[in-house]
Tab-separated table of C-alpha atoms and ligand atoms in Angstrom:
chain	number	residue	atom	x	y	z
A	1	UNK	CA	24.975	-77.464	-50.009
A	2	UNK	CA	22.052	-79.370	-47.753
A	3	UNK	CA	23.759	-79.611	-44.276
A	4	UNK	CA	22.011	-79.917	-41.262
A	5	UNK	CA	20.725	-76.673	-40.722
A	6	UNK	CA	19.007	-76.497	-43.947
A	7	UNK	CA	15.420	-75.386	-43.766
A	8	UNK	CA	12.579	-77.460	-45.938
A	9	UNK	CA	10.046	-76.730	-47.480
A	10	UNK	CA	7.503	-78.550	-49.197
A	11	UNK	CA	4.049	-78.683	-51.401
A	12	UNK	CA	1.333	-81.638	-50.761
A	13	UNK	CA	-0.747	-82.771	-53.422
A	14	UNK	CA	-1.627	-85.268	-55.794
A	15	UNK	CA	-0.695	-85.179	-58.153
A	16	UNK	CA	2.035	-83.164	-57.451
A	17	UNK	CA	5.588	-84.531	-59.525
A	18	UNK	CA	4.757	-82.198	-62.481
A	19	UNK	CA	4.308	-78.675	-60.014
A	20	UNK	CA	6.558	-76.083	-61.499
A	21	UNK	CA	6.797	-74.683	-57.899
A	22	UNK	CA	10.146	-76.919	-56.417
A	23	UNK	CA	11.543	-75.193	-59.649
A	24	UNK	CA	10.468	-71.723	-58.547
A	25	UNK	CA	10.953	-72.325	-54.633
A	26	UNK	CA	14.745	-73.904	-55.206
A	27	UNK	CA	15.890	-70.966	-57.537
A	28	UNK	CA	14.785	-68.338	-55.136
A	29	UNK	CA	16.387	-69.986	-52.242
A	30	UNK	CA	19.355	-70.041	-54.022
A	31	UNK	CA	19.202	-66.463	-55.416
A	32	UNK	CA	18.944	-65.138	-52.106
A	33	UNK	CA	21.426	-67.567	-50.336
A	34	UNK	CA	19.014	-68.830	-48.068
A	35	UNK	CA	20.075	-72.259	-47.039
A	36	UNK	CA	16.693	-73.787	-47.831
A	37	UNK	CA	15.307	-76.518	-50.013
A	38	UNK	CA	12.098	-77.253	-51.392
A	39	UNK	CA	10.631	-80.542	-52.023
A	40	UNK	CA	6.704	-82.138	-53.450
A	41	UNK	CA	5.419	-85.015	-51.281
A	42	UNK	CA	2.660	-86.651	-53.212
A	43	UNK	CA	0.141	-86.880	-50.516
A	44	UNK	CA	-3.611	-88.887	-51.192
A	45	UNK	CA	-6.579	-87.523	-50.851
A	46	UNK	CA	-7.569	-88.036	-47.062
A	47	UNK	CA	-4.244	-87.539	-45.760
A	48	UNK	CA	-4.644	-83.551	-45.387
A	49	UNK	CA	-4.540	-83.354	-41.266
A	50	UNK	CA	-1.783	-86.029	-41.295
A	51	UNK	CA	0.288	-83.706	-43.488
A	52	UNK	CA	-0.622	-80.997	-41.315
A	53	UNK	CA	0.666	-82.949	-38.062
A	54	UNK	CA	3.795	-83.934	-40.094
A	55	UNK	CA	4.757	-80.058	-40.929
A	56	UNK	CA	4.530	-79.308	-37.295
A	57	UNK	CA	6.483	-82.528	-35.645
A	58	UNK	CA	9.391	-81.930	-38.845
A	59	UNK	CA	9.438	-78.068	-37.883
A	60	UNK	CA	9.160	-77.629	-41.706
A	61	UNK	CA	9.979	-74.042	-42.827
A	62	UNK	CA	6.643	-73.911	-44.867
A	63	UNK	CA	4.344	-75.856	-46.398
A	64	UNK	CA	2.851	-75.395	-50.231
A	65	UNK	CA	-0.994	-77.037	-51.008
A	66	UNK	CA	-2.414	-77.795	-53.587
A	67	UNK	CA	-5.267	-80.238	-55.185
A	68	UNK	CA	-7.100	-81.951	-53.396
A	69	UNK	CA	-6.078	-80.701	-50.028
A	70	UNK	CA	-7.066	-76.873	-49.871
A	71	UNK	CA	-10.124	-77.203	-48.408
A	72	UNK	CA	-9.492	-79.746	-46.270
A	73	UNK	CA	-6.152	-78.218	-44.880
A	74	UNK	CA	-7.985	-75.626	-43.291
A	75	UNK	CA	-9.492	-77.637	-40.588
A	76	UNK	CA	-5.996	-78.715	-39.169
A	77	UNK	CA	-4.552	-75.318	-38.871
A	78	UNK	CA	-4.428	-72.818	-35.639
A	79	UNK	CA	-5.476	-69.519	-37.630
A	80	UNK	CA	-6.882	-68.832	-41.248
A	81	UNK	CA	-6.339	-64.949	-43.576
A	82	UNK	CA	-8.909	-63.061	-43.947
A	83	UNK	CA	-9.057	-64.740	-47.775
A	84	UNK	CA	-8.670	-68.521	-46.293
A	85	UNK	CA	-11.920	-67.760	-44.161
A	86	UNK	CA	-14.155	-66.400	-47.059
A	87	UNK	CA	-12.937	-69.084	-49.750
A	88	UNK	CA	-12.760	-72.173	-47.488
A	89	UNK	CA	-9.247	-73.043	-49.094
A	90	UNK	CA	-5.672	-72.351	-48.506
A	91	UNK	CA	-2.163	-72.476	-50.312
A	92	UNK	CA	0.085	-71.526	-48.265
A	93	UNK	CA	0.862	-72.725	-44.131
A	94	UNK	CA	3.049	-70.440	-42.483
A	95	UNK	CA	4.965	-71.798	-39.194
A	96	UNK	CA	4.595	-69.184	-37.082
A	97	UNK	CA	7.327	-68.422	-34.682
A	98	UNK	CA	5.215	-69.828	-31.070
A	99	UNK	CA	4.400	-73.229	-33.023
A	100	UNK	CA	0.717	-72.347	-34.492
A	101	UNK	CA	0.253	-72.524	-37.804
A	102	UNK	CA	-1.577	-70.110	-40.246
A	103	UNK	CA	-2.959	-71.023	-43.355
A	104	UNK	CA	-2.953	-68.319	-46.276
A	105	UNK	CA	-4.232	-68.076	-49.553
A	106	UNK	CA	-1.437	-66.265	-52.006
A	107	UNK	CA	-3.572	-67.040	-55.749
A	108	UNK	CA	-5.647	-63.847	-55.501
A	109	UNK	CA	-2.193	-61.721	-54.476
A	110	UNK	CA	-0.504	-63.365	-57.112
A	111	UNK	CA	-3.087	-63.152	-59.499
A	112	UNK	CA	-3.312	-59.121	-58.595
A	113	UNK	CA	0.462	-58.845	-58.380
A	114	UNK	CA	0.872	-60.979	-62.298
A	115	UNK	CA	-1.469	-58.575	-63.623
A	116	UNK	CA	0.419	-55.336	-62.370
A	117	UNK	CA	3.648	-56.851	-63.844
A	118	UNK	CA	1.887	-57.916	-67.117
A	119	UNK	CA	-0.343	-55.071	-67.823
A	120	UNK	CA	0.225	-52.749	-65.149
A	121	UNK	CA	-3.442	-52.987	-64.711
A	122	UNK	CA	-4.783	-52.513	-60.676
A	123	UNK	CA	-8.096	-53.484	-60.511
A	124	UNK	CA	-9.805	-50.954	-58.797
A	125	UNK	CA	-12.691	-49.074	-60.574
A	126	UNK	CA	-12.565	-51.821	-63.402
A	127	UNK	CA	-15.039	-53.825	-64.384
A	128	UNK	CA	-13.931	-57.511	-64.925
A	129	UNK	CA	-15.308	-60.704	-66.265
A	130	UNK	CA	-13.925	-64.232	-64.586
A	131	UNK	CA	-14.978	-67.352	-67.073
A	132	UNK	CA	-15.210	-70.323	-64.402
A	133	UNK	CA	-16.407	-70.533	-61.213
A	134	UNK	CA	-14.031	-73.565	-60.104
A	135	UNK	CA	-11.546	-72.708	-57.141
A	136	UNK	CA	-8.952	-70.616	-59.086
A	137	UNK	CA	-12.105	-68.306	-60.516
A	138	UNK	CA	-12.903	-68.399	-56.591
A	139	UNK	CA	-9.503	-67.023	-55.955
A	140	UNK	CA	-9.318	-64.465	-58.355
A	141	UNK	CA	-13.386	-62.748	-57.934
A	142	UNK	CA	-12.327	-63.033	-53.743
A	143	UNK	CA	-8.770	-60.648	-54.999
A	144	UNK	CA	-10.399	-58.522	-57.089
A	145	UNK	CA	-13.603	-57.492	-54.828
A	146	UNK	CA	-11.355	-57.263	-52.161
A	147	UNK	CA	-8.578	-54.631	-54.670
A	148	UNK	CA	-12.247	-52.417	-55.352
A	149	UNK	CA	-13.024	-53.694	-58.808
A	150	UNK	CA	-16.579	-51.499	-59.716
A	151	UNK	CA	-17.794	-55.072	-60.925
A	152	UNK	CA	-17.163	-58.794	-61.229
A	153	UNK	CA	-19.242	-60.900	-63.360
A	154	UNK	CA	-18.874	-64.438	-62.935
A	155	UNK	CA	-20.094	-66.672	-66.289
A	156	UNK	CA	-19.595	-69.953	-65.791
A	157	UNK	CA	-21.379	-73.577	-67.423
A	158	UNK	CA	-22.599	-74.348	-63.877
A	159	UNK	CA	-25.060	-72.076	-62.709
A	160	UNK	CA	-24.875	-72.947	-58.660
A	161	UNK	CA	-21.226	-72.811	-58.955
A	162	UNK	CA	-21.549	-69.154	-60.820
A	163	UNK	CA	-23.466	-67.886	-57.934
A	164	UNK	CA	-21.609	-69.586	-54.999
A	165	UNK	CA	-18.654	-67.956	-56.900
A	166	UNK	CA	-20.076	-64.823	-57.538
A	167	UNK	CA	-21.205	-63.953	-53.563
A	168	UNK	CA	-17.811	-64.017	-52.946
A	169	UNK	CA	-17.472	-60.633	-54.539
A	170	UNK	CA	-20.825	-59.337	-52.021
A	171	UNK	CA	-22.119	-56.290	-53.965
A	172	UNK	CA	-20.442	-55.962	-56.936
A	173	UNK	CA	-20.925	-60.037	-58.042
A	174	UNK	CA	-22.894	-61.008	-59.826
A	175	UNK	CA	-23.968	-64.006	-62.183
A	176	UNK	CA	-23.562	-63.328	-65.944
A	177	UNK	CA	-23.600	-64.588	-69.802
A	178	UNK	CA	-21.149	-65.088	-72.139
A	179	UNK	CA	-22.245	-61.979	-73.707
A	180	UNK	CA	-21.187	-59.937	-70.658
A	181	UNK	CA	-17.575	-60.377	-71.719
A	182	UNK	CA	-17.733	-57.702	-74.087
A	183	UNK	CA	-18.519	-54.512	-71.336
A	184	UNK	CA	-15.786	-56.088	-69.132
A	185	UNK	CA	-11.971	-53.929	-68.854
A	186	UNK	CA	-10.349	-57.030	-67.808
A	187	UNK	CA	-11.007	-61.131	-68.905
A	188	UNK	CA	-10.177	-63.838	-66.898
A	189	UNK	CA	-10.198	-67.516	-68.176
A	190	UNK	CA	-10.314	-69.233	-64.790
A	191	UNK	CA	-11.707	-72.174	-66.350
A	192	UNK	CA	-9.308	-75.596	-67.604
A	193	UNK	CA	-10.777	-75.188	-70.994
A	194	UNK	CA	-7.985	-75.078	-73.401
A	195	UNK	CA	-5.396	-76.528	-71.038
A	196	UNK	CA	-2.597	-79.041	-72.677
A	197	UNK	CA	-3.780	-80.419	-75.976
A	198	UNK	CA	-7.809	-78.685	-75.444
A	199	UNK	CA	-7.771	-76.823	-79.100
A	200	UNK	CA	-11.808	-75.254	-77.526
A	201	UNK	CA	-12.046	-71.504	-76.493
A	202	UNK	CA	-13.839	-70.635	-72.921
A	203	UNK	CA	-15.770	-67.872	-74.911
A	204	UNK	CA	-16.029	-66.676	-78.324
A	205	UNK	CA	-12.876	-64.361	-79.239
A	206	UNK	CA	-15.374	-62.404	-81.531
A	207	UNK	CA	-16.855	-60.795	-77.930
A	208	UNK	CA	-13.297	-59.745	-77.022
A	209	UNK	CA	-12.108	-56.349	-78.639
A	210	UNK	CA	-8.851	-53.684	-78.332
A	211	UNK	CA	-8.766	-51.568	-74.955
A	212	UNK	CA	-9.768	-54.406	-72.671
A	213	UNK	CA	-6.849	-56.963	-70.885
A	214	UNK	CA	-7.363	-60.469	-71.242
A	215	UNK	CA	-5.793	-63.225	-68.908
A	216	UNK	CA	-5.718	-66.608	-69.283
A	217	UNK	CA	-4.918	-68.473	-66.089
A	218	UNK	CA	-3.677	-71.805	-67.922
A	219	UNK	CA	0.588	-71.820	-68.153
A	220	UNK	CA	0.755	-75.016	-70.099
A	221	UNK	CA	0.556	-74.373	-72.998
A	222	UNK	CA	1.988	-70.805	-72.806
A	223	UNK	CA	-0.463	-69.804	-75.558
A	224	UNK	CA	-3.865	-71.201	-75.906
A	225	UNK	CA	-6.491	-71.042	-78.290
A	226	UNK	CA	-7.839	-68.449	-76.805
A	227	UNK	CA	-5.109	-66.381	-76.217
A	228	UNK	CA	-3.404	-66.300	-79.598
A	229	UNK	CA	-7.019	-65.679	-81.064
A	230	UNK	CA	-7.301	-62.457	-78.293
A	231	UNK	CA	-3.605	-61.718	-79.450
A	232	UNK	CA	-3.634	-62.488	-83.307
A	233	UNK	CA	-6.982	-59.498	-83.391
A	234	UNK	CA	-4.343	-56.675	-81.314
A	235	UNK	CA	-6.028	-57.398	-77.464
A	236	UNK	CA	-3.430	-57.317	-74.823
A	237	UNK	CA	-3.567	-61.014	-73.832
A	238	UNK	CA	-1.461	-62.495	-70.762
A	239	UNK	CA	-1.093	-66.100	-69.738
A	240	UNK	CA	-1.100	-67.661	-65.681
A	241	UNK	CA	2.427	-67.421	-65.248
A	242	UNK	CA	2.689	-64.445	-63.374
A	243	UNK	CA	0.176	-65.613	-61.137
A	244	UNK	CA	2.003	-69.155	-60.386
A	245	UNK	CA	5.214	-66.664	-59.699
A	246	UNK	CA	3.147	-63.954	-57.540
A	247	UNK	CA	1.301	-66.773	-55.340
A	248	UNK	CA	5.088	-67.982	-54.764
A	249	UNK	CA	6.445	-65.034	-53.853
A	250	UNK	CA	4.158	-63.824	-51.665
A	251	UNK	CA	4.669	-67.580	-50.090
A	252	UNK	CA	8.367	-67.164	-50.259
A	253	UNK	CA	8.098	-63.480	-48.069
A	254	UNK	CA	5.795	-65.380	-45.640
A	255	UNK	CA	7.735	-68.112	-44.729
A	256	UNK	CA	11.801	-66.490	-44.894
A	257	UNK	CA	10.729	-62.842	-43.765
A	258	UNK	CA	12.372	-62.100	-46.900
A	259	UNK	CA	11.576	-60.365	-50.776
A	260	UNK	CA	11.291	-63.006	-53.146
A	261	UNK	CA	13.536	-62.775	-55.999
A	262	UNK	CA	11.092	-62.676	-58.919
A	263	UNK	CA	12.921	-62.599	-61.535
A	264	UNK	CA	15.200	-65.231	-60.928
A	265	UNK	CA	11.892	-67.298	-60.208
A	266	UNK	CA	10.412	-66.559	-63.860
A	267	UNK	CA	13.935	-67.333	-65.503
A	268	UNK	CA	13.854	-70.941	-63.603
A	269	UNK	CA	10.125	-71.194	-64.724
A	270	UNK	CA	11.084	-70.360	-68.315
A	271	UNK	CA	14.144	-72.070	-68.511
A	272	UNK	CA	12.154	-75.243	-67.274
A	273	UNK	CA	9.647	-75.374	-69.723
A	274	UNK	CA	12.187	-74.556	-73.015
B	301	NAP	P1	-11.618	-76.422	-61.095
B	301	NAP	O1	-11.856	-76.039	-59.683
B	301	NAP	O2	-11.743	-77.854	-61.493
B	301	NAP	O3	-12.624	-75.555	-62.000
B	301	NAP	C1	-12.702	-75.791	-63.386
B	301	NAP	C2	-13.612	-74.733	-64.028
B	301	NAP	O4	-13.588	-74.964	-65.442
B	301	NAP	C3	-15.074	-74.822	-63.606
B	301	NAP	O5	-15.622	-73.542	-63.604
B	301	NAP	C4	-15.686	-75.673	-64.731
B	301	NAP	O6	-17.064	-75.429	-64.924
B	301	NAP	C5	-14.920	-75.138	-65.913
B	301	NAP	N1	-14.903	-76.078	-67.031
B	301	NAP	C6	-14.199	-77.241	-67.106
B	301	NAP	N2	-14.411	-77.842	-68.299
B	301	NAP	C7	-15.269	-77.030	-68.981
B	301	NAP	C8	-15.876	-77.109	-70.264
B	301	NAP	N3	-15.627	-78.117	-71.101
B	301	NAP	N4	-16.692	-76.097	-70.637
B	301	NAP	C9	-16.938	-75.060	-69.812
B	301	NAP	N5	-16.416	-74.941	-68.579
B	301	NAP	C10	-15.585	-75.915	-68.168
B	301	NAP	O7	-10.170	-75.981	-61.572
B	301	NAP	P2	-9.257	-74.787	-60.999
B	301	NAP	O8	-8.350	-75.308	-59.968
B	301	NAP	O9	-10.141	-73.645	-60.684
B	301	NAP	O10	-8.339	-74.461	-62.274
B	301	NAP	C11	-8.892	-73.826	-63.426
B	301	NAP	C12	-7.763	-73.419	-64.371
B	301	NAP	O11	-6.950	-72.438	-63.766
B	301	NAP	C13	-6.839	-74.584	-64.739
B	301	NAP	O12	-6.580	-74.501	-66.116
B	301	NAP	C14	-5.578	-74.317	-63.967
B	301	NAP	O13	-4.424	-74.733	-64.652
B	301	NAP	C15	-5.584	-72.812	-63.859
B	301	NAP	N6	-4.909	-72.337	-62.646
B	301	NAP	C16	-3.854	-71.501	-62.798
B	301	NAP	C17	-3.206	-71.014	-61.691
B	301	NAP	C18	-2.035	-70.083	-61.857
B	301	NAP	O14	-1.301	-69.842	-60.891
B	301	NAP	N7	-1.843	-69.517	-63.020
B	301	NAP	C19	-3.637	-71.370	-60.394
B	301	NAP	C20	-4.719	-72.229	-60.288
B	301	NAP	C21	-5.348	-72.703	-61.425
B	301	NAP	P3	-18.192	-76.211	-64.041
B	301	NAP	O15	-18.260	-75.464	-62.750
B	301	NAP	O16	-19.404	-76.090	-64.871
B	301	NAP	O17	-17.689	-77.619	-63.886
């Protein structure tokens, strides 16, 4: 029941109606018996600072970001994560409890945190490919550098993007080719191709092979091309979905103080989309 002492919280973006994280946010809230809501304010382009300015004069409980604002964010806040300063983006504002605010990134948790659940994979000592170089790829070379990966090769269509993209893993990035797929442990698609209706494949499934963990960030559709090709020839093959529920959990813990409730979070997410 919304009274007045309920806490909000809210994502900006644009677009924003379609985010699957008011779904997430609200069934946590509610599994824990916090008396919080969540809400999406479509915000424009431009409008980043004045968000900013609006989450501290509303004392909002926490604030979600997402395109186009997670760059620009960054320049309105008090204090940045160790991850907001390398990437230049940020996901997650925290309210801190003496009025500054502190921008986080929570992809490259969640991204780590998805793959433990999924595959019980940790990263550390492996060697993994990320297809894209776009600001989720960003996200997850950032996570795994920082978890110890041995190596993370970064193939993407753009070749500035693939070696802004790869620095971000300092010694063990670097800038690869398709081809490089095939020596990796773990896969990452981290690149929109095969999103919605997209029938094309970020690489060829002919490079991928049994023993080695493939990912594919996309969530809509639940299986891509890619992934029931990786799937239909017996390679362990995982969509985004534990990553959107690990970025909002960590989110979740940041702004209440308390565990998120994970799986009532995927059964919201699941029941949503059937
Ligand atoms: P982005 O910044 O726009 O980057 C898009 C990437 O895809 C770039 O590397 C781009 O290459 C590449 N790309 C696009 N079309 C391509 C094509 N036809 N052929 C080859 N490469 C192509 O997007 P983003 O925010 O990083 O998102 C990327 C994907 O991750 C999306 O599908 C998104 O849904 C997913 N995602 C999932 C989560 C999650 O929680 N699971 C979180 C964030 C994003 P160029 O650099 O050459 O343009």
């Amino acid at each position: 029941m919304i009274s007045g002492h309920t806490n909000v919280a809210a994502v900006i973006g644009d677009p924003v109606r379609h985010s699957l994280s008011p779904t997430l946010h609200n069934a946590a809230f509610a599994a824990s018996g916090l008396d919080w809501v969540y809400v999406a304010f479509p915000v424009p382009a431009g409008d980043a600072v004045a968000a900013v300015a609006a989450l501290r004069t509303l004392r909002l409980g926490g604030m979600s970001v997402t395109m186009p604002h997670k760059s620009a964010v960054v320049a309105a806040v008090d204090e940045c994560s160790t991850a907001v300063e390398a990437l230049g983006a940020a996901n997650c504002l925290v309210p801190l409890a003496d009025g500054r605010i502190r921008a986080e990134n929570t992809d490259g948790e969640g991204f780590l945190a998805g793959l433990r659940t999924d595959a019980d994979l940790d990263v550390a000592g492996r060697h993994v490919a990320v297809l894209g170089a776009g600001g989720a790829a960003r996200d997850v070379v950032q996570a795994c550098a920082a978890a110890g990966a041995a190596g993370v090769t970064v193939v993407n269509r753009s070749a500035d993007r693939a070696v802004a993209a790869a620095g971000l893993a300092g010694a063990v990035g670097r800038v690869g080719e398709p081809s490089d797929v095939a020596t990796a442990d773990l896969v990452v698609n981290a690149t929109s191709v095969g999103m919605g209706a997209d029938p094309s494949m970020p690489c060829d499934p002919a490079l991928l092979h049994g023993g080695q963990v493939i990912v594919d960030l996309i969530y809509e559709p639940r299986e891509t091309p890619w992934l029931a090709a990786a799937r239909a020839a017996g390679i362990e093959a995982h969509n985004g979905l534990s990553m959107l529920i690990g970025q909002a959990a960590v989110a979740f813990r940041l702004w209440t103080g308390v565990e998120a409730p994970v799986q009532a979070m995927r059964e919201a997410a699941e029941n949503k989309s059937a």
